[in-house]
Amino acid sequence: MHYTAEAPAVWDPAYAEADDCLLSSDQCVIKAQHYFVKGLIEIPVIGSDETFSWAVWVSLSRENFSRATDLWETPGRESEPAYFGWLTTELPVYPATTLNLKTNVHTRPLGERPFVELEPTDHPLAVEQRTGITPDRVREIAAAVLHPAGGGLR
């Protein structure tokens, strides 16, 4: 019911040794110029109380990343306005690329990953977030992620 991307699509393992790059479980900086946070795209499962989620990376502006970082351990941070961002995780189970979909990142209480709200477009991922998915679709996604043709998510 939950799958995660380890790094933004633009991350190169060679960056791990660079002083101006960082990859943690929640945040990423590339060459002190590109900033990312990890959040959840949550999709209701139709006919169930369960939620399917993708843990994805979203790029933020330097200003929004700095603000989110400043408030990372601050109680009440969930009252912060949403941050605009671009989805930087490729989810290969969709026929169209998921890279660069417009998002709003909503901060949640301490200890919870941000909620990633997709712009309400006709992209299949955005439609699924709005309308939900069936248990059969959950199984289809699980099969594609657990037995990928090209690898990627875990």
PDB file of C-alpha atoms in Angstrom:
ATOM      1  CA  MET A   1       0.000   0.000   0.000  1.00  0.00           C
ATOM      2  CA  HIS A   2       3.070   2.220   0.046  1.00  0.00           C
ATOM      3  CA  TYR A   3       5.993   2.601  -2.333  1.00  0.00           C
ATOM      4  CA  THR A   4       8.889   5.004  -2.124  1.00  0.00           C
ATOM      5  CA  ALA A   5      11.464   6.575  -4.391  1.00  0.00           C
ATOM      6  CA  GLU A   6      14.899   6.700  -2.775  1.00  0.00           C
ATOM      7  CA  ALA A   7      15.997   9.921  -4.528  1.00  0.00           C
ATOM      8  CA  PRO A   8      14.741  12.515  -7.004  1.00  0.00           C
ATOM      9  CA  ALA A   9      14.973  11.438 -10.649  1.00  0.00           C
ATOM     10  CA  VAL A  10      17.799  13.957 -11.209  1.00  0.00           C
ATOM     11  CA  TRP A  11      19.993  12.550  -8.401  1.00  0.00           C
ATOM     12  CA  ASP A  12      23.264  10.977  -9.496  1.00  0.00           C
ATOM     13  CA  PRO A  13      25.069   8.688  -7.017  1.00  0.00           C
ATOM     14  CA  ALA A  14      28.268  10.638  -7.789  1.00  0.00           C
ATOM     15  CA  TYR A  15      26.703  13.611  -5.960  1.00  0.00           C
ATOM     16  CA  ALA A  16      26.969  11.730  -2.655  1.00  0.00           C
ATOM     17  CA  GLU A  17      30.609  12.784  -2.269  1.00  0.00           C
ATOM     18  CA  ALA A  18      30.090  16.448  -3.168  1.00  0.00           C
ATOM     19  CA  ASP A  19      30.116  19.111  -0.451  1.00  0.00           C
ATOM     20  CA  ASP A  20      27.279  21.035  -2.116  1.00  0.00           C
ATOM     21  CA  CYS A  21      24.950  18.009  -2.329  1.00  0.00           C
ATOM     22  CA  LEU A  22      22.869  16.175   0.263  1.00  0.00           C
ATOM     23  CA  LEU A  23      20.482  13.245   0.182  1.00  0.00           C
ATOM     24  CA  SER A  24      18.669  12.295   3.387  1.00  0.00           C
ATOM     25  CA  SER A  25      15.450  10.359   3.852  1.00  0.00           C
ATOM     26  CA  ASP A  26      13.454  13.616   3.756  1.00  0.00           C
ATOM     27  CA  GLN A  27      15.464  16.264   1.922  1.00  0.00           C
ATOM     28  CA  CYS A  28      17.798  16.603  -1.025  1.00  0.00           C
ATOM     29  CA  VAL A  29      20.050  19.382  -2.295  1.00  0.00           C
ATOM     30  CA  ILE A  30      21.933  19.177  -5.583  1.00  0.00           C
ATOM     31  CA  LYS A  31      24.884  21.491  -6.215  1.00  0.00           C
ATOM     32  CA  ALA A  32      23.445  24.030  -3.743  1.00  0.00           C
ATOM     33  CA  GLN A  33      21.023  25.023  -6.533  1.00  0.00           C
ATOM     34  CA  HIS A  34      18.209  22.474  -6.609  1.00  0.00           C
ATOM     35  CA  TYR A  35      16.096  21.653  -3.560  1.00  0.00           C
ATOM     36  CA  PHE A  36      13.739  18.753  -2.908  1.00  0.00           C
ATOM     37  CA  VAL A  37      11.542  17.356  -0.140  1.00  0.00           C
ATOM     38  CA  LYS A  38       9.927  13.953   0.108  1.00  0.00           C
ATOM     39  CA  GLY A  39       6.187  13.785   0.526  1.00  0.00           C
ATOM     40  CA  LEU A  40       3.232  11.487  -0.004  1.00  0.00           C
ATOM     41  CA  ILE A  41       0.795  11.320  -2.861  1.00  0.00           C
ATOM     42  CA  GLU A  42      -2.143   9.609  -1.188  1.00  0.00           C
ATOM     43  CA  ILE A  43      -4.807   7.801  -3.173  1.00  0.00           C
ATOM     44  CA  PRO A  44      -7.998   6.468  -1.593  1.00  0.00           C
ATOM     45  CA  VAL A  45      -8.755   2.800  -2.234  1.00  0.00           C
ATOM     46  CA  ILE A  46     -12.367   2.510  -3.396  1.00  0.00           C
ATOM     47  CA  GLY A  47     -14.534   0.347  -1.146  1.00  0.00           C
ATOM     48  CA  SER A  48     -11.952   0.436   1.641  1.00  0.00           C
ATOM     49  CA  ASP A  49     -10.813   2.635   4.522  1.00  0.00           C
ATOM     50  CA  GLU A  50      -7.242   2.208   3.297  1.00  0.00           C
ATOM     51  CA  THR A  51      -5.075   4.663   1.425  1.00  0.00           C
ATOM     52  CA  PHE A  52      -2.441   3.818  -1.152  1.00  0.00           C
ATOM     53  CA  SER A  53       0.566   6.146  -1.157  1.00  0.00           C
ATOM     54  CA  TRP A  54       3.555   7.010  -3.270  1.00  0.00           C
ATOM     55  CA  ALA A  55       6.496   8.583  -1.377  1.00  0.00           C
ATOM     56  CA  VAL A  56       7.823  11.001  -3.976  1.00  0.00           C
ATOM     57  CA  TRP A  57      10.260  13.868  -4.360  1.00  0.00           C
ATOM     58  CA  VAL A  58       9.131  17.390  -5.160  1.00  0.00           C
ATOM     59  CA  SER A  59      11.399  20.264  -6.134  1.00  0.00           C
ATOM     60  CA  LEU A  60      10.883  23.496  -4.235  1.00  0.00           C
ATOM     61  CA  SER A  61      12.233  26.990  -4.714  1.00  0.00           C
ATOM     62  CA  ARG A  62      15.240  27.913  -2.568  1.00  0.00           C
ATOM     63  CA  GLU A  63      12.992  30.165  -0.468  1.00  0.00           C
ATOM     64  CA  ASN A  64      10.322  27.532   0.156  1.00  0.00           C
ATOM     65  CA  PHE A  65      12.912  24.843   0.890  1.00  0.00           C
ATOM     66  CA  SER A  66      14.632  27.160   3.361  1.00  0.00           C
ATOM     67  CA  ARG A  67      11.316  27.938   5.065  1.00  0.00           C
ATOM     68  CA  ALA A  68      10.359  24.247   5.242  1.00  0.00           C
ATOM     69  CA  THR A  69      13.788  23.410   6.670  1.00  0.00           C
ATOM     70  CA  ASP A  70      13.561  26.198   9.257  1.00  0.00           C
ATOM     71  CA  LEU A  71      10.216  24.794  10.446  1.00  0.00           C
ATOM     72  CA  TRP A  72      11.158  21.089  10.147  1.00  0.00           C
ATOM     73  CA  GLU A  73      11.168  20.494  13.923  1.00  0.00           C
ATOM     74  CA  THR A  74       8.691  23.246  14.880  1.00  0.00           C
ATOM     75  CA  PRO A  75       5.357  22.279  16.456  1.00  0.00           C
ATOM     76  CA  GLY A  76       2.466  23.880  14.589  1.00  0.00           C
ATOM     77  CA  ARG A  77       4.294  23.818  11.261  1.00  0.00           C
ATOM     78  CA  GLU A  78       1.177  22.353   9.641  1.00  0.00           C
ATOM     79  CA  SER A  79      -0.405  25.831   9.659  1.00  0.00           C
ATOM     80  CA  GLU A  80       2.169  26.896   7.049  1.00  0.00           C
ATOM     81  CA  PRO A  81       0.703  27.658   3.597  1.00  0.00           C
ATOM     82  CA  ALA A  82       1.325  25.002   0.921  1.00  0.00           C
ATOM     83  CA  TYR A  83       4.534  25.243  -1.105  1.00  0.00           C
ATOM     84  CA  PHE A  84       4.397  25.055  -4.898  1.00  0.00           C
ATOM     85  CA  GLY A  85       6.640  22.393  -6.404  1.00  0.00           C
ATOM     86  CA  TRP A  86       7.331  20.135  -9.365  1.00  0.00           C
ATOM     87  CA  LEU A  87       7.111  16.353  -9.070  1.00  0.00           C
ATOM     88  CA  THR A  88      10.608  14.909  -9.633  1.00  0.00           C
ATOM     89  CA  THR A  89       9.822  11.217  -9.323  1.00  0.00           C
ATOM     90  CA  GLU A  90       9.121   9.057 -12.340  1.00  0.00           C
ATOM     91  CA  LEU A  91       6.395   6.541 -11.566  1.00  0.00           C
ATOM     92  CA  PRO A  92       6.695   4.045 -14.432  1.00  0.00           C
ATOM     93  CA  VAL A  93       3.285   2.467 -13.851  1.00  0.00           C
ATOM     94  CA  TYR A  94       1.649   5.390 -15.671  1.00  0.00           C
ATOM     95  CA  PRO A  95       1.511   5.674 -19.475  1.00  0.00           C
ATOM     96  CA  ALA A  96       2.558   9.352 -19.401  1.00  0.00           C
ATOM     97  CA  THR A  97       5.575  10.665 -17.506  1.00  0.00           C
ATOM     98  CA  THR A  98       4.965  11.873 -13.978  1.00  0.00           C
ATOM     99  CA  LEU A  99       8.014  14.143 -14.063  1.00  0.00           C
ATOM    100  CA  ASN A 100       7.290  17.860 -13.716  1.00  0.00           C
ATOM    101  CA  LEU A 101       3.646  17.582 -12.740  1.00  0.00           C
ATOM    102  CA  LYS A 102       2.624  20.682 -10.769  1.00  0.00           C
ATOM    103  CA  THR A 103       2.067  20.127  -7.057  1.00  0.00           C
ATOM    104  CA  ASN A 104       1.297  21.822  -3.792  1.00  0.00           C
ATOM    105  CA  VAL A 105       3.193  20.459  -0.797  1.00  0.00           C
ATOM    106  CA  HIS A 106       1.230  20.654   2.453  1.00  0.00           C
ATOM    107  CA  THR A 107       3.248  20.468   5.658  1.00  0.00           C
ATOM    108  CA  ARG A 108       1.841  18.169   8.325  1.00  0.00           C
ATOM    109  CA  PRO A 109       2.431  17.839  12.068  1.00  0.00           C
ATOM    110  CA  LEU A 110       5.848  16.791  13.348  1.00  0.00           C
ATOM    111  CA  GLY A 111       6.725  13.231  12.453  1.00  0.00           C
ATOM    112  CA  GLU A 112       4.475  13.129   9.367  1.00  0.00           C
ATOM    113  CA  ARG A 113       5.614  13.427   5.771  1.00  0.00           C
ATOM    114  CA  PRO A 114       4.163  16.323   3.796  1.00  0.00           C
ATOM    115  CA  PHE A 115       1.062  15.689   1.693  1.00  0.00           C
ATOM    116  CA  VAL A 116       1.636  16.203  -2.035  1.00  0.00           C
ATOM    117  CA  GLU A 117      -1.436  17.465  -3.839  1.00  0.00           C
ATOM    118  CA  LEU A 118      -1.277  17.217  -7.615  1.00  0.00           C
ATOM    119  CA  GLU A 119      -2.707  19.909  -9.849  1.00  0.00           C
ATOM    120  CA  PRO A 120      -6.159  18.618 -10.898  1.00  0.00           C
ATOM    121  CA  THR A 121      -5.329  17.724 -14.505  1.00  0.00           C
ATOM    122  CA  ASP A 122      -6.298  14.780 -16.691  1.00  0.00           C
ATOM    123  CA  HIS A 123      -2.973  13.009 -15.999  1.00  0.00           C
ATOM    124  CA  PRO A 124      -3.842   9.464 -14.804  1.00  0.00           C
ATOM    125  CA  LEU A 125      -2.006   9.969 -11.482  1.00  0.00           C
ATOM    126  CA  ALA A 126      -3.893  13.197 -10.766  1.00  0.00           C
ATOM    127  CA  VAL A 127      -7.187  11.532 -11.695  1.00  0.00           C
ATOM    128  CA  GLU A 128      -6.428   8.607  -9.368  1.00  0.00           C
ATOM    129  CA  GLN A 129      -5.606  10.981  -6.517  1.00  0.00           C
ATOM    130  CA  ARG A 130      -8.963  12.713  -6.972  1.00  0.00           C
ATOM    131  CA  THR A 131     -11.179   9.690  -7.653  1.00  0.00           C
ATOM    132  CA  GLY A 132      -9.431   6.769  -5.963  1.00  0.00           C
ATOM    133  CA  ILE A 133      -8.309   3.368  -7.221  1.00  0.00           C
ATOM    134  CA  THR A 134      -9.749  -0.116  -6.993  1.00  0.00           C
ATOM    135  CA  PRO A 135      -8.119  -2.966  -5.081  1.00  0.00           C
ATOM    136  CA  ASP A 136      -7.369  -4.518  -8.500  1.00  0.00           C
ATOM    137  CA  ARG A 137      -5.429  -1.393  -9.460  1.00  0.00           C
ATOM    138  CA  VAL A 138      -3.464  -1.649  -6.187  1.00  0.00           C
ATOM    139  CA  ARG A 139      -2.521  -5.232  -7.134  1.00  0.00           C
ATOM    140  CA  GLU A 140      -1.566  -4.101 -10.651  1.00  0.00           C
ATOM    141  CA  ILE A 141       0.700  -1.384  -9.237  1.00  0.00           C
ATOM    142  CA  ALA A 142       2.233  -3.821  -6.735  1.00  0.00           C
ATOM    143  CA  ALA A 143       3.034  -6.308  -9.491  1.00  0.00           C
ATOM    144  CA  ALA A 144       4.634  -3.588 -11.641  1.00  0.00           C
ATOM    145  CA  VAL A 145       6.699  -2.184  -8.754  1.00  0.00           C
ATOM    146  CA  LEU A 146       7.770  -5.505  -7.252  1.00  0.00           C
ATOM    147  CA  HIS A 147       8.653  -7.044 -10.629  1.00  0.00           C
ATOM    148  CA  PRO A 148       9.744  -4.057 -12.725  1.00  0.00           C
ATOM    149  CA  ALA A 149      11.047  -4.361 -16.240  1.00  0.00           C
ATOM    150  CA  GLY A 150      13.502  -1.521 -15.651  1.00  0.00           C
ATOM    151  CA  GLY A 151      13.831  -1.231 -11.844  1.00  0.00           C
ATOM    152  CA  GLY A 152      13.427   1.986  -9.902  1.00  0.00           C
ATOM    153  CA  LEU A 153      11.068   1.974  -6.930  1.00  0.00           C
ATOM    154  CA  ARG A 154      11.094  -0.109  -3.774  1.00  0.00           C
TER     155      ARG A 154
END
